[in-house]
Every structure is written in C-alpha cells, then in structure tokens.
Amino acid sequence: MVAYNFHARFVEQIRAGSKRQTIRVRRKHDARPGDELQLYTGMRTRECALIAREFCASVTALSLVIGGHGIEQITVAGEPVDDLDAFAVADGFADAGDMADFWGVKHGEGEFPDLVLIRW
C-alpha cells in the first residue's frame, strides 16, 4: 500500500474517474504496478479523508520544463508530449496554463527532470 495526498481541487475528479494519474517527485518508495494506492486529501491534518483506493497501473519517468510562458516541455519515458493541453486535462487541470500556474506556485520555474507519472 502506498498513500498519496491530493489538493482538495482534485477530489471530485478522482472520485468521478476523470483524474487517473498524478505527477510526483521520484522517491525511494514510489508505487509499483499492481500496488494498492490509497488516495487522500488533507493528510497530516484533522481534515484527512480517504478519496479512493485504486491499483497502480504504471509508473513512468517524466520530466517537465516550466518557463516564463508556462509549460515548455513534458517528456514521458523519453518521448515528448505533443498535446500539452490534453495531458494537463488528464492530470486534472483545465489546460496547460492552469497546470503551469499550479506547478509554479508549488515549485517555481525550471527543469524538473526527476519526476514520475503514476497512473491507476
């Protein structure tokens, strides 16, 4: 079992099944295909709530470049993503601009070469 915390804005999308992936900084104990995922919101707070339990379908290397004009590049398993807006929507955002704004607040601009894309 691997637990992941999600911002409140993604809760309904996860429950509805329209968000079936997450981008995370690579860590020692990332999920592996077949692992049970426990998806939470508000972890480490009194408002902690389980959103869903899912099984990991895949874990793939991902890199992301965010510049002054938004997302410049997303690469999954070494292949560039052609449709940045479609990718962002699959990750729960309105479009690539919305995704860049969210990432920018949390991480700032720059290159993020050591990420993983976790799908369920």
Short mmCIF file of N, CA, C and O in Angstrom, two decimals:
data_model
loop_
_atom_site.label_atom_id
_atom_site.label_comp_id
_atom_site.label_asym_id
_atom_site.label_seq_id
_atom_site.Cartn_x
_atom_site.Cartn_y
_atom_site.Cartn_z
N MET A 1 0.84 -1.18 0.00
CA MET A 1 0.00 0.00 0.00
C MET A 1 0.88 1.24 0.00
O MET A 1 1.85 1.32 0.75
N VAL A 2 0.56 2.18 -0.88
CA VAL A 2 1.26 3.45 -0.96
C VAL A 2 0.21 4.55 -0.89
O VAL A 2 -0.79 4.50 -1.60
N ALA A 3 0.44 5.53 -0.03
CA ALA A 3 -0.52 6.62 0.14
C ALA A 3 0.00 7.88 -0.55
O ALA A 3 1.19 8.20 -0.49
N TYR A 4 -0.94 8.58 -1.21
CA TYR A 4 -0.62 9.85 -1.85
C TYR A 4 -1.65 10.88 -1.41
O TYR A 4 -2.83 10.59 -1.30
N ASN A 5 -1.18 12.10 -1.19
CA ASN A 5 -2.04 13.20 -0.78
C ASN A 5 -2.35 14.08 -1.99
O ASN A 5 -1.48 14.34 -2.82
N PHE A 6 -3.58 14.55 -2.07
CA PHE A 6 -4.01 15.39 -3.18
C PHE A 6 -4.63 16.68 -2.67
O PHE A 6 -5.32 16.69 -1.65
N HIS A 7 -4.40 17.74 -3.41
CA HIS A 7 -5.03 19.03 -3.16
C HIS A 7 -6.54 18.86 -3.27
O HIS A 7 -7.02 18.06 -4.09
N ALA A 8 -7.28 19.61 -2.50
CA ALA A 8 -8.75 19.50 -2.48
C ALA A 8 -9.38 19.71 -3.87
O ALA A 8 -10.43 19.14 -4.16
N ARG A 9 -8.72 20.47 -4.74
CA ARG A 9 -9.29 20.75 -6.06
C ARG A 9 -9.44 19.49 -6.91
O ARG A 9 -10.17 19.48 -7.89
N PHE A 10 -8.72 18.41 -6.56
CA PHE A 10 -8.74 17.19 -7.37
C PHE A 10 -9.67 16.11 -6.84
O PHE A 10 -9.87 15.08 -7.49
N VAL A 11 -10.26 16.30 -5.67
CA VAL A 11 -11.04 15.25 -5.02
C VAL A 11 -12.19 14.76 -5.91
O VAL A 11 -12.34 13.55 -6.14
N GLU A 12 -13.01 15.65 -6.41
CA GLU A 12 -14.17 15.22 -7.20
C GLU A 12 -13.75 14.57 -8.52
O GLU A 12 -14.39 13.64 -8.99
N GLN A 13 -12.66 15.05 -9.11
CA GLN A 13 -12.18 14.44 -10.36
C GLN A 13 -11.68 13.02 -10.12
O GLN A 13 -11.90 12.13 -10.95
N ILE A 14 -11.03 12.79 -8.99
CA ILE A 14 -10.58 11.43 -8.66
C ILE A 14 -11.79 10.54 -8.43
O ILE A 14 -11.86 9.43 -8.96
N ARG A 15 -12.74 11.01 -7.65
CA ARG A 15 -13.94 10.20 -7.38
C ARG A 15 -14.73 9.90 -8.65
O ARG A 15 -15.27 8.81 -8.80
N ALA A 16 -14.78 10.87 -9.56
CA ALA A 16 -15.53 10.68 -10.81
C ALA A 16 -14.77 9.83 -11.82
O ALA A 16 -15.34 9.38 -12.81
N GLY A 17 -13.48 9.63 -11.60
CA GLY A 17 -12.68 8.83 -12.51
C GLY A 17 -12.09 9.60 -13.68
O GLY A 17 -11.50 9.00 -14.57
N SER A 18 -12.21 10.92 -13.68
CA SER A 18 -11.65 11.70 -14.78
C SER A 18 -10.17 12.03 -14.55
O SER A 18 -9.45 12.34 -15.49
N LYS A 19 -9.71 11.95 -13.30
CA LYS A 19 -8.27 12.09 -12.99
C LYS A 19 -7.78 10.72 -12.58
O LYS A 19 -8.18 10.19 -11.55
N ARG A 20 -6.93 10.13 -13.42
CA ARG A 20 -6.43 8.78 -13.18
C ARG A 20 -4.91 8.74 -13.23
O ARG A 20 -4.32 7.72 -13.56
N GLN A 21 -4.30 9.87 -12.91
CA GLN A 21 -2.84 9.94 -12.89
C GLN A 21 -2.40 11.07 -11.99
O GLN A 21 -3.18 11.97 -11.66
N THR A 22 -1.14 11.00 -11.58
CA THR A 22 -0.54 12.06 -10.79
C THR A 22 0.95 12.14 -11.12
O THR A 22 1.57 11.13 -11.44
N ILE A 23 1.48 13.33 -11.05
CA ILE A 23 2.91 13.55 -11.26
C ILE A 23 3.52 13.79 -9.88
O ILE A 23 3.03 14.61 -9.12
N ARG A 24 4.59 13.07 -9.60
CA ARG A 24 5.25 13.19 -8.31
C ARG A 24 6.76 13.26 -8.49
O ARG A 24 7.31 12.74 -9.46
N VAL A 25 7.43 13.87 -7.51
CA VAL A 25 8.88 13.83 -7.46
C VAL A 25 9.25 12.39 -7.12
O VAL A 25 8.66 11.78 -6.23
N ARG A 26 10.21 11.84 -7.87
CA ARG A 26 10.65 10.46 -7.63
C ARG A 26 11.10 10.32 -6.19
O ARG A 26 11.81 11.18 -5.66
N ARG A 27 10.66 9.23 -5.55
CA ARG A 27 11.09 8.96 -4.19
C ARG A 27 11.44 7.48 -4.05
O ARG A 27 11.12 6.68 -4.93
N LYS A 28 12.07 7.16 -2.96
CA LYS A 28 12.56 5.80 -2.75
C LYS A 28 11.44 4.76 -2.76
O LYS A 28 11.61 3.67 -3.27
N HIS A 29 10.29 5.12 -2.24
CA HIS A 29 9.20 4.15 -2.10
C HIS A 29 8.00 4.51 -2.97
O HIS A 29 6.87 4.52 -2.50
N ASP A 30 8.26 4.81 -4.24
CA ASP A 30 7.15 5.05 -5.16
C ASP A 30 6.36 3.77 -5.35
O ASP A 30 6.87 2.65 -5.16
N ALA A 31 5.12 3.94 -5.75
CA ALA A 31 4.29 2.78 -6.06
C ALA A 31 4.89 2.01 -7.22
O ALA A 31 5.67 2.54 -8.01
N ARG A 32 4.49 0.75 -7.33
CA ARG A 32 4.85 -0.10 -8.46
C ARG A 32 3.56 -0.64 -9.05
O ARG A 32 2.56 -0.76 -8.35
N PRO A 33 3.58 -0.97 -10.33
CA PRO A 33 2.36 -1.54 -10.93
C PRO A 33 1.84 -2.71 -10.10
O PRO A 33 2.61 -3.57 -9.66
N GLY A 34 0.54 -2.68 -9.85
CA GLY A 34 -0.10 -3.70 -9.03
C GLY A 34 -0.27 -3.32 -7.58
O GLY A 34 -1.09 -3.91 -6.87
N ASP A 35 0.50 -2.35 -7.10
CA ASP A 35 0.37 -1.90 -5.70
C ASP A 35 -0.97 -1.24 -5.48
O ASP A 35 -1.49 -0.54 -6.36
N GLU A 36 -1.51 -1.40 -4.29
CA GLU A 36 -2.72 -0.67 -3.91
C GLU A 36 -2.31 0.77 -3.57
O GLU A 36 -1.34 0.99 -2.84
N LEU A 37 -3.04 1.71 -4.11
CA LEU A 37 -2.83 3.12 -3.82
C LEU A 37 -3.97 3.60 -2.93
O LEU A 37 -5.14 3.32 -3.20
N GLN A 38 -3.63 4.32 -1.90
CA GLN A 38 -4.63 4.99 -1.08
C GLN A 38 -4.49 6.47 -1.38
O GLN A 38 -3.43 7.06 -1.16
N LEU A 39 -5.54 7.06 -1.91
CA LEU A 39 -5.53 8.45 -2.34
C LEU A 39 -6.26 9.29 -1.30
O LEU A 39 -7.45 9.08 -1.05
N TYR A 40 -5.56 10.22 -0.70
CA TYR A 40 -6.09 11.03 0.40
C TYR A 40 -6.09 12.51 0.03
O TYR A 40 -5.38 12.95 -0.87
N THR A 41 -6.84 13.26 0.80
CA THR A 41 -6.73 14.71 0.83
C THR A 41 -6.59 15.11 2.29
O THR A 41 -7.13 14.44 3.19
N GLY A 42 -5.83 16.16 2.53
CA GLY A 42 -5.66 16.67 3.89
C GLY A 42 -4.83 15.80 4.81
O GLY A 42 -4.99 15.86 6.03
N MET A 43 -3.93 15.00 4.26
CA MET A 43 -3.08 14.16 5.12
C MET A 43 -2.33 15.02 6.13
O MET A 43 -1.97 16.15 5.84
N ARG A 44 -2.12 14.45 7.30
CA ARG A 44 -1.42 15.11 8.41
C ARG A 44 -2.20 16.31 8.97
O ARG A 44 -1.62 17.21 9.55
N THR A 45 -3.51 16.31 8.73
CA THR A 45 -4.39 17.33 9.31
C THR A 45 -5.62 16.65 9.89
O THR A 45 -5.88 15.48 9.62
N ARG A 46 -6.42 17.39 10.61
CA ARG A 46 -7.68 16.85 11.13
C ARG A 46 -8.70 16.59 10.04
O ARG A 46 -9.64 15.84 10.22
N GLU A 47 -8.50 17.21 8.89
CA GLU A 47 -9.42 17.06 7.77
C GLU A 47 -9.04 15.90 6.84
O GLU A 47 -9.60 15.76 5.76
N CYS A 48 -8.10 15.07 7.25
CA CYS A 48 -7.64 13.96 6.41
C CYS A 48 -8.82 13.06 6.04
O CYS A 48 -9.62 12.67 6.90
N ALA A 49 -8.93 12.76 4.75
CA ALA A 49 -10.02 11.91 4.27
C ALA A 49 -9.54 11.05 3.11
O ALA A 49 -8.83 11.53 2.23
N LEU A 50 -9.94 9.80 3.14
CA LEU A 50 -9.64 8.89 2.04
C LEU A 50 -10.54 9.24 0.87
O LEU A 50 -11.76 9.32 1.01
N ILE A 51 -9.94 9.47 -0.30
CA ILE A 51 -10.71 9.76 -1.51
C ILE A 51 -11.09 8.46 -2.20
O ILE A 51 -12.24 8.23 -2.58
N ALA A 52 -10.09 7.59 -2.38
CA ALA A 52 -10.32 6.33 -3.11
C ALA A 52 -9.18 5.37 -2.87
O ALA A 52 -8.09 5.78 -2.46
N ARG A 53 -9.44 4.12 -3.15
CA ARG A 53 -8.41 3.08 -3.21
C ARG A 53 -8.38 2.60 -4.65
O ARG A 53 -9.42 2.29 -5.22
N GLU A 54 -7.20 2.57 -5.22
CA GLU A 54 -7.03 2.15 -6.62
C GLU A 54 -5.81 1.25 -6.70
O GLU A 54 -5.03 1.17 -5.75
N PHE A 55 -5.63 0.61 -7.84
CA PHE A 55 -4.42 -0.18 -8.08
C PHE A 55 -3.56 0.52 -9.11
O PHE A 55 -4.07 1.00 -10.13
N CYS A 56 -2.27 0.58 -8.84
CA CYS A 56 -1.32 1.24 -9.73
C CYS A 56 -1.23 0.47 -11.05
O CYS A 56 -0.99 -0.73 -11.07
N ALA A 57 -1.45 1.18 -12.15
CA ALA A 57 -1.34 0.58 -13.49
C ALA A 57 0.06 0.73 -14.05
O ALA A 57 0.58 -0.18 -14.70
N SER A 58 0.69 1.89 -13.80
CA SER A 58 2.04 2.11 -14.34
C SER A 58 2.73 3.24 -13.60
O SER A 58 2.08 4.12 -13.02
N VAL A 59 4.05 3.19 -13.64
CA VAL A 59 4.90 4.25 -13.10
C VAL A 59 5.96 4.51 -14.18
O VAL A 59 6.71 3.62 -14.54
N THR A 60 5.98 5.74 -14.70
CA THR A 60 6.82 6.07 -15.84
C THR A 60 7.63 7.33 -15.54
O THR A 60 7.10 8.27 -14.95
N ALA A 61 8.88 7.34 -15.98
CA ALA A 61 9.72 8.52 -15.81
C ALA A 61 9.12 9.69 -16.58
O ALA A 61 8.62 9.54 -17.69
N LEU A 62 9.18 10.87 -15.97
CA LEU A 62 8.62 12.08 -16.57
C LEU A 62 9.55 13.24 -16.27
O LEU A 62 10.13 13.32 -15.19
N SER A 63 9.70 14.13 -17.23
CA SER A 63 10.40 15.39 -16.97
C SER A 63 9.52 16.53 -17.44
O SER A 63 8.70 16.38 -18.34
N LEU A 64 9.69 17.66 -16.79
CA LEU A 64 8.84 18.82 -17.03
C LEU A 64 9.71 20.06 -17.05
O LEU A 64 10.62 20.19 -16.24
N VAL A 65 9.45 20.95 -18.00
CA VAL A 65 10.16 22.23 -18.07
C VAL A 65 9.11 23.34 -18.04
O VAL A 65 8.22 23.38 -18.91
N ILE A 66 9.22 24.22 -17.05
CA ILE A 66 8.31 25.36 -16.92
C ILE A 66 9.14 26.63 -17.03
O ILE A 66 10.11 26.81 -16.29
N GLY A 67 8.75 27.49 -17.97
CA GLY A 67 9.44 28.76 -18.17
C GLY A 67 8.51 29.92 -17.90
O GLY A 67 7.40 29.75 -17.40
N GLY A 68 8.93 31.08 -18.28
CA GLY A 68 8.15 32.29 -18.07
C GLY A 68 6.83 32.32 -18.81
O GLY A 68 5.92 33.06 -18.45
N HIS A 69 6.70 31.50 -19.84
CA HIS A 69 5.47 31.46 -20.62
C HIS A 69 4.68 30.17 -20.40
O HIS A 69 3.86 29.79 -21.23
N GLY A 70 4.96 29.48 -19.31
CA GLY A 70 4.21 28.27 -18.99
C GLY A 70 5.02 27.01 -19.25
O GLY A 70 6.24 27.02 -19.23
N ILE A 71 4.30 25.92 -19.51
CA ILE A 71 4.96 24.64 -19.74
C ILE A 71 5.62 24.67 -21.11
O ILE A 71 4.97 24.90 -22.12
N GLU A 72 6.91 24.44 -21.12
CA GLU A 72 7.67 24.41 -22.36
C GLU A 72 7.79 23.00 -22.90
O GLU A 72 7.83 22.79 -24.11
N GLN A 73 7.87 22.01 -22.00
CA GLN A 73 8.02 20.64 -22.46
C GLN A 73 7.64 19.66 -21.36
O GLN A 73 7.95 19.90 -20.19
N ILE A 74 7.00 18.58 -21.77
CA ILE A 74 6.77 17.42 -20.92
C ILE A 74 7.28 16.22 -21.70
O ILE A 74 6.96 16.06 -22.87
N THR A 75 8.08 15.40 -21.04
CA THR A 75 8.60 14.19 -21.65
C THR A 75 8.21 13.01 -20.78
O THR A 75 8.46 13.02 -19.57
N VAL A 76 7.58 12.00 -21.38
CA VAL A 76 7.18 10.79 -20.67
C VAL A 76 7.95 9.63 -21.29
O VAL A 76 7.86 9.40 -22.50
N ALA A 77 8.70 8.92 -20.47
CA ALA A 77 9.53 7.80 -20.92
C ALA A 77 10.43 8.22 -22.08
O ALA A 77 10.60 7.48 -23.04
N GLY A 78 10.95 9.44 -22.01
CA GLY A 78 11.86 9.93 -23.03
C GLY A 78 11.21 10.48 -24.28
O GLY A 78 11.89 10.99 -25.16
N GLU A 79 9.89 10.39 -24.38
CA GLU A 79 9.17 10.87 -25.57
C GLU A 79 8.44 12.18 -25.24
O GLU A 79 7.70 12.25 -24.25
N PRO A 80 8.62 13.21 -26.07
CA PRO A 80 7.91 14.47 -25.80
C PRO A 80 6.40 14.32 -25.98
O PRO A 80 5.94 13.60 -26.87
N VAL A 81 5.67 14.98 -25.12
CA VAL A 81 4.21 15.02 -25.21
C VAL A 81 3.84 16.08 -26.22
O VAL A 81 4.25 17.24 -26.09
N ASP A 82 3.09 15.72 -27.25
CA ASP A 82 2.71 16.66 -28.31
C ASP A 82 1.59 17.60 -27.88
O ASP A 82 1.63 18.79 -28.16
N ASP A 83 0.58 17.07 -27.21
CA ASP A 83 -0.59 17.87 -26.84
C ASP A 83 -0.54 18.17 -25.34
O ASP A 83 -1.05 17.39 -24.53
N LEU A 84 0.08 19.28 -24.98
CA LEU A 84 0.24 19.64 -23.57
C LEU A 84 -1.10 19.88 -22.88
O LEU A 84 -1.27 19.53 -21.71
N ASP A 85 -2.05 20.47 -23.61
CA ASP A 85 -3.36 20.72 -23.01
C ASP A 85 -4.07 19.41 -22.67
O ASP A 85 -4.64 19.26 -21.58
N ALA A 86 -4.05 18.44 -23.58
CA ALA A 86 -4.70 17.15 -23.33
C ALA A 86 -4.05 16.44 -22.14
O ALA A 86 -4.74 15.84 -21.31
N PHE A 87 -2.73 16.51 -22.06
CA PHE A 87 -2.03 15.90 -20.94
C PHE A 87 -2.45 16.57 -19.63
O PHE A 87 -2.72 15.90 -18.63
N ALA A 88 -2.50 17.90 -19.62
CA ALA A 88 -2.89 18.64 -18.42
C ALA A 88 -4.31 18.30 -17.99
O ALA A 88 -4.59 18.14 -16.80
N VAL A 89 -5.22 18.17 -18.94
CA VAL A 89 -6.60 17.81 -18.63
C VAL A 89 -6.64 16.42 -17.99
O VAL A 89 -7.36 16.19 -17.00
N ALA A 90 -5.87 15.47 -18.51
CA ALA A 90 -5.83 14.12 -17.94
C ALA A 90 -5.30 14.15 -16.51
O ALA A 90 -5.63 13.27 -15.70
N ASP A 91 -4.51 15.17 -16.19
CA ASP A 91 -3.97 15.29 -14.84
C ASP A 91 -4.84 16.17 -13.94
O ASP A 91 -4.44 16.50 -12.83
N GLY A 92 -6.01 16.56 -14.42
CA GLY A 92 -6.96 17.27 -13.57
C GLY A 92 -6.98 18.77 -13.70
O GLY A 92 -7.61 19.46 -12.90
N PHE A 93 -6.30 19.31 -14.71
CA PHE A 93 -6.25 20.75 -14.89
C PHE A 93 -7.13 21.18 -16.05
O PHE A 93 -7.49 20.36 -16.90
N ALA A 94 -7.46 22.46 -16.12
CA ALA A 94 -8.28 22.99 -17.21
C ALA A 94 -7.51 22.96 -18.53
O ALA A 94 -8.07 22.69 -19.59
N ASP A 95 -6.22 23.25 -18.47
CA ASP A 95 -5.35 23.26 -19.65
C ASP A 95 -3.90 23.37 -19.17
O ASP A 95 -3.64 23.38 -17.96
N ALA A 96 -2.96 23.45 -20.11
CA ALA A 96 -1.55 23.51 -19.75
C ALA A 96 -1.21 24.77 -18.95
O ALA A 96 -0.34 24.74 -18.08
N GLY A 97 -1.89 25.87 -19.23
CA GLY A 97 -1.67 27.10 -18.47
C GLY A 97 -2.04 26.94 -17.01
O GLY A 97 -1.31 27.40 -16.11
N ASP A 98 -3.18 26.29 -16.76
CA ASP A 98 -3.62 26.03 -15.39
C ASP A 98 -2.61 25.13 -14.67
O ASP A 98 -2.26 25.36 -13.52
N MET A 99 -2.12 24.12 -15.38
CA MET A 99 -1.13 23.22 -14.80
C MET A 99 0.17 23.97 -14.47
O MET A 99 0.75 23.79 -13.40
N ALA A 100 0.61 24.83 -15.38
CA ALA A 100 1.83 25.62 -15.15
C ALA A 100 1.66 26.54 -13.94
O ALA A 100 2.58 26.68 -13.13
N ASP A 101 0.50 27.15 -13.81
CA ASP A 101 0.24 28.03 -12.66
C ASP A 101 0.32 27.25 -11.35
O ASP A 101 0.94 27.69 -10.38
N PHE A 102 -0.29 26.07 -11.31
CA PHE A 102 -0.29 25.22 -10.12
C PHE A 102 1.14 24.81 -9.76
O PHE A 102 1.57 24.95 -8.62
N TRP A 103 1.88 24.31 -10.75
CA TRP A 103 3.26 23.89 -10.51
C TRP A 103 4.13 25.08 -10.14
O TRP A 103 5.01 24.96 -9.30
N GLY A 104 3.90 26.21 -10.77
CA GLY A 104 4.70 27.40 -10.49
C GLY A 104 4.59 27.85 -9.04
O GLY A 104 5.57 28.24 -8.42
N VAL A 105 3.38 27.80 -8.49
CA VAL A 105 3.17 28.19 -7.09
C VAL A 105 3.90 27.23 -6.16
O VAL A 105 4.54 27.64 -5.19
N LYS A 106 3.83 25.93 -6.46
CA LYS A 106 4.45 24.93 -5.58
C LYS A 106 5.96 24.82 -5.76
O LYS A 106 6.69 24.62 -4.80
N HIS A 107 6.44 24.90 -7.02
CA HIS A 107 7.83 24.57 -7.30
C HIS A 107 8.62 25.66 -8.03
O HIS A 107 9.83 25.54 -8.14
N GLY A 108 7.95 26.66 -8.56
CA GLY A 108 8.64 27.70 -9.32
C GLY A 108 8.93 27.27 -10.74
O GLY A 108 8.53 26.20 -11.18
N GLU A 109 9.65 28.10 -11.47
CA GLU A 109 10.04 27.78 -12.84
C GLU A 109 11.30 26.93 -12.82
O GLU A 109 12.04 26.93 -11.85
N GLY A 110 11.52 26.23 -13.93
CA GLY A 110 12.76 25.48 -14.06
C GLY A 110 12.55 24.14 -14.70
O GLY A 110 11.47 23.83 -15.23
N GLU A 111 13.61 23.34 -14.66
CA GLU A 111 13.58 21.99 -15.20
C GLU A 111 13.37 21.02 -14.04
O GLU A 111 14.02 21.13 -13.00
N PHE A 112 12.48 20.07 -14.25
CA PHE A 112 12.18 19.05 -13.25
C PHE A 112 12.40 17.69 -13.92
O PHE A 112 11.47 17.09 -14.47
N PRO A 113 13.64 17.21 -13.90
CA PRO A 113 13.97 16.00 -14.67
C PRO A 113 13.68 14.69 -13.95
O PRO A 113 13.67 13.64 -14.56
N ASP A 114 13.44 14.73 -12.63
CA ASP A 114 13.36 13.50 -11.85
C ASP A 114 11.96 13.30 -11.27
O ASP A 114 11.79 13.19 -10.07
N LEU A 115 10.98 13.25 -12.18
CA LEU A 115 9.60 13.05 -11.78
C LEU A 115 9.11 11.68 -12.25
O LEU A 115 9.75 11.04 -13.07
N VAL A 116 7.97 11.27 -11.72
CA VAL A 116 7.31 10.05 -12.21
C VAL A 116 5.85 10.35 -12.46
O VAL A 116 5.23 11.19 -11.80
N LEU A 117 5.31 9.65 -13.45
CA LEU A 117 3.89 9.70 -13.77
C LEU A 117 3.29 8.40 -13.26
O LEU A 117 3.65 7.32 -13.75
N ILE A 118 2.41 8.51 -12.31
CA ILE A 118 1.76 7.34 -11.71
C ILE A 118 0.33 7.30 -12.22
O ILE A 118 -0.42 8.26 -12.04
N ARG A 119 -0.03 6.18 -12.84
CA ARG A 119 -1.39 6.02 -13.37
C ARG A 119 -2.09 4.87 -12.66
O ARG A 119 -1.46 3.90 -12.28
N TRP A 120 -3.39 5.02 -12.49
CA TRP A 120 -4.21 3.96 -11.90
C TRP A 120 -5.42 3.72 -12.74
O TRP A 120 -5.70 4.38 -13.69
#
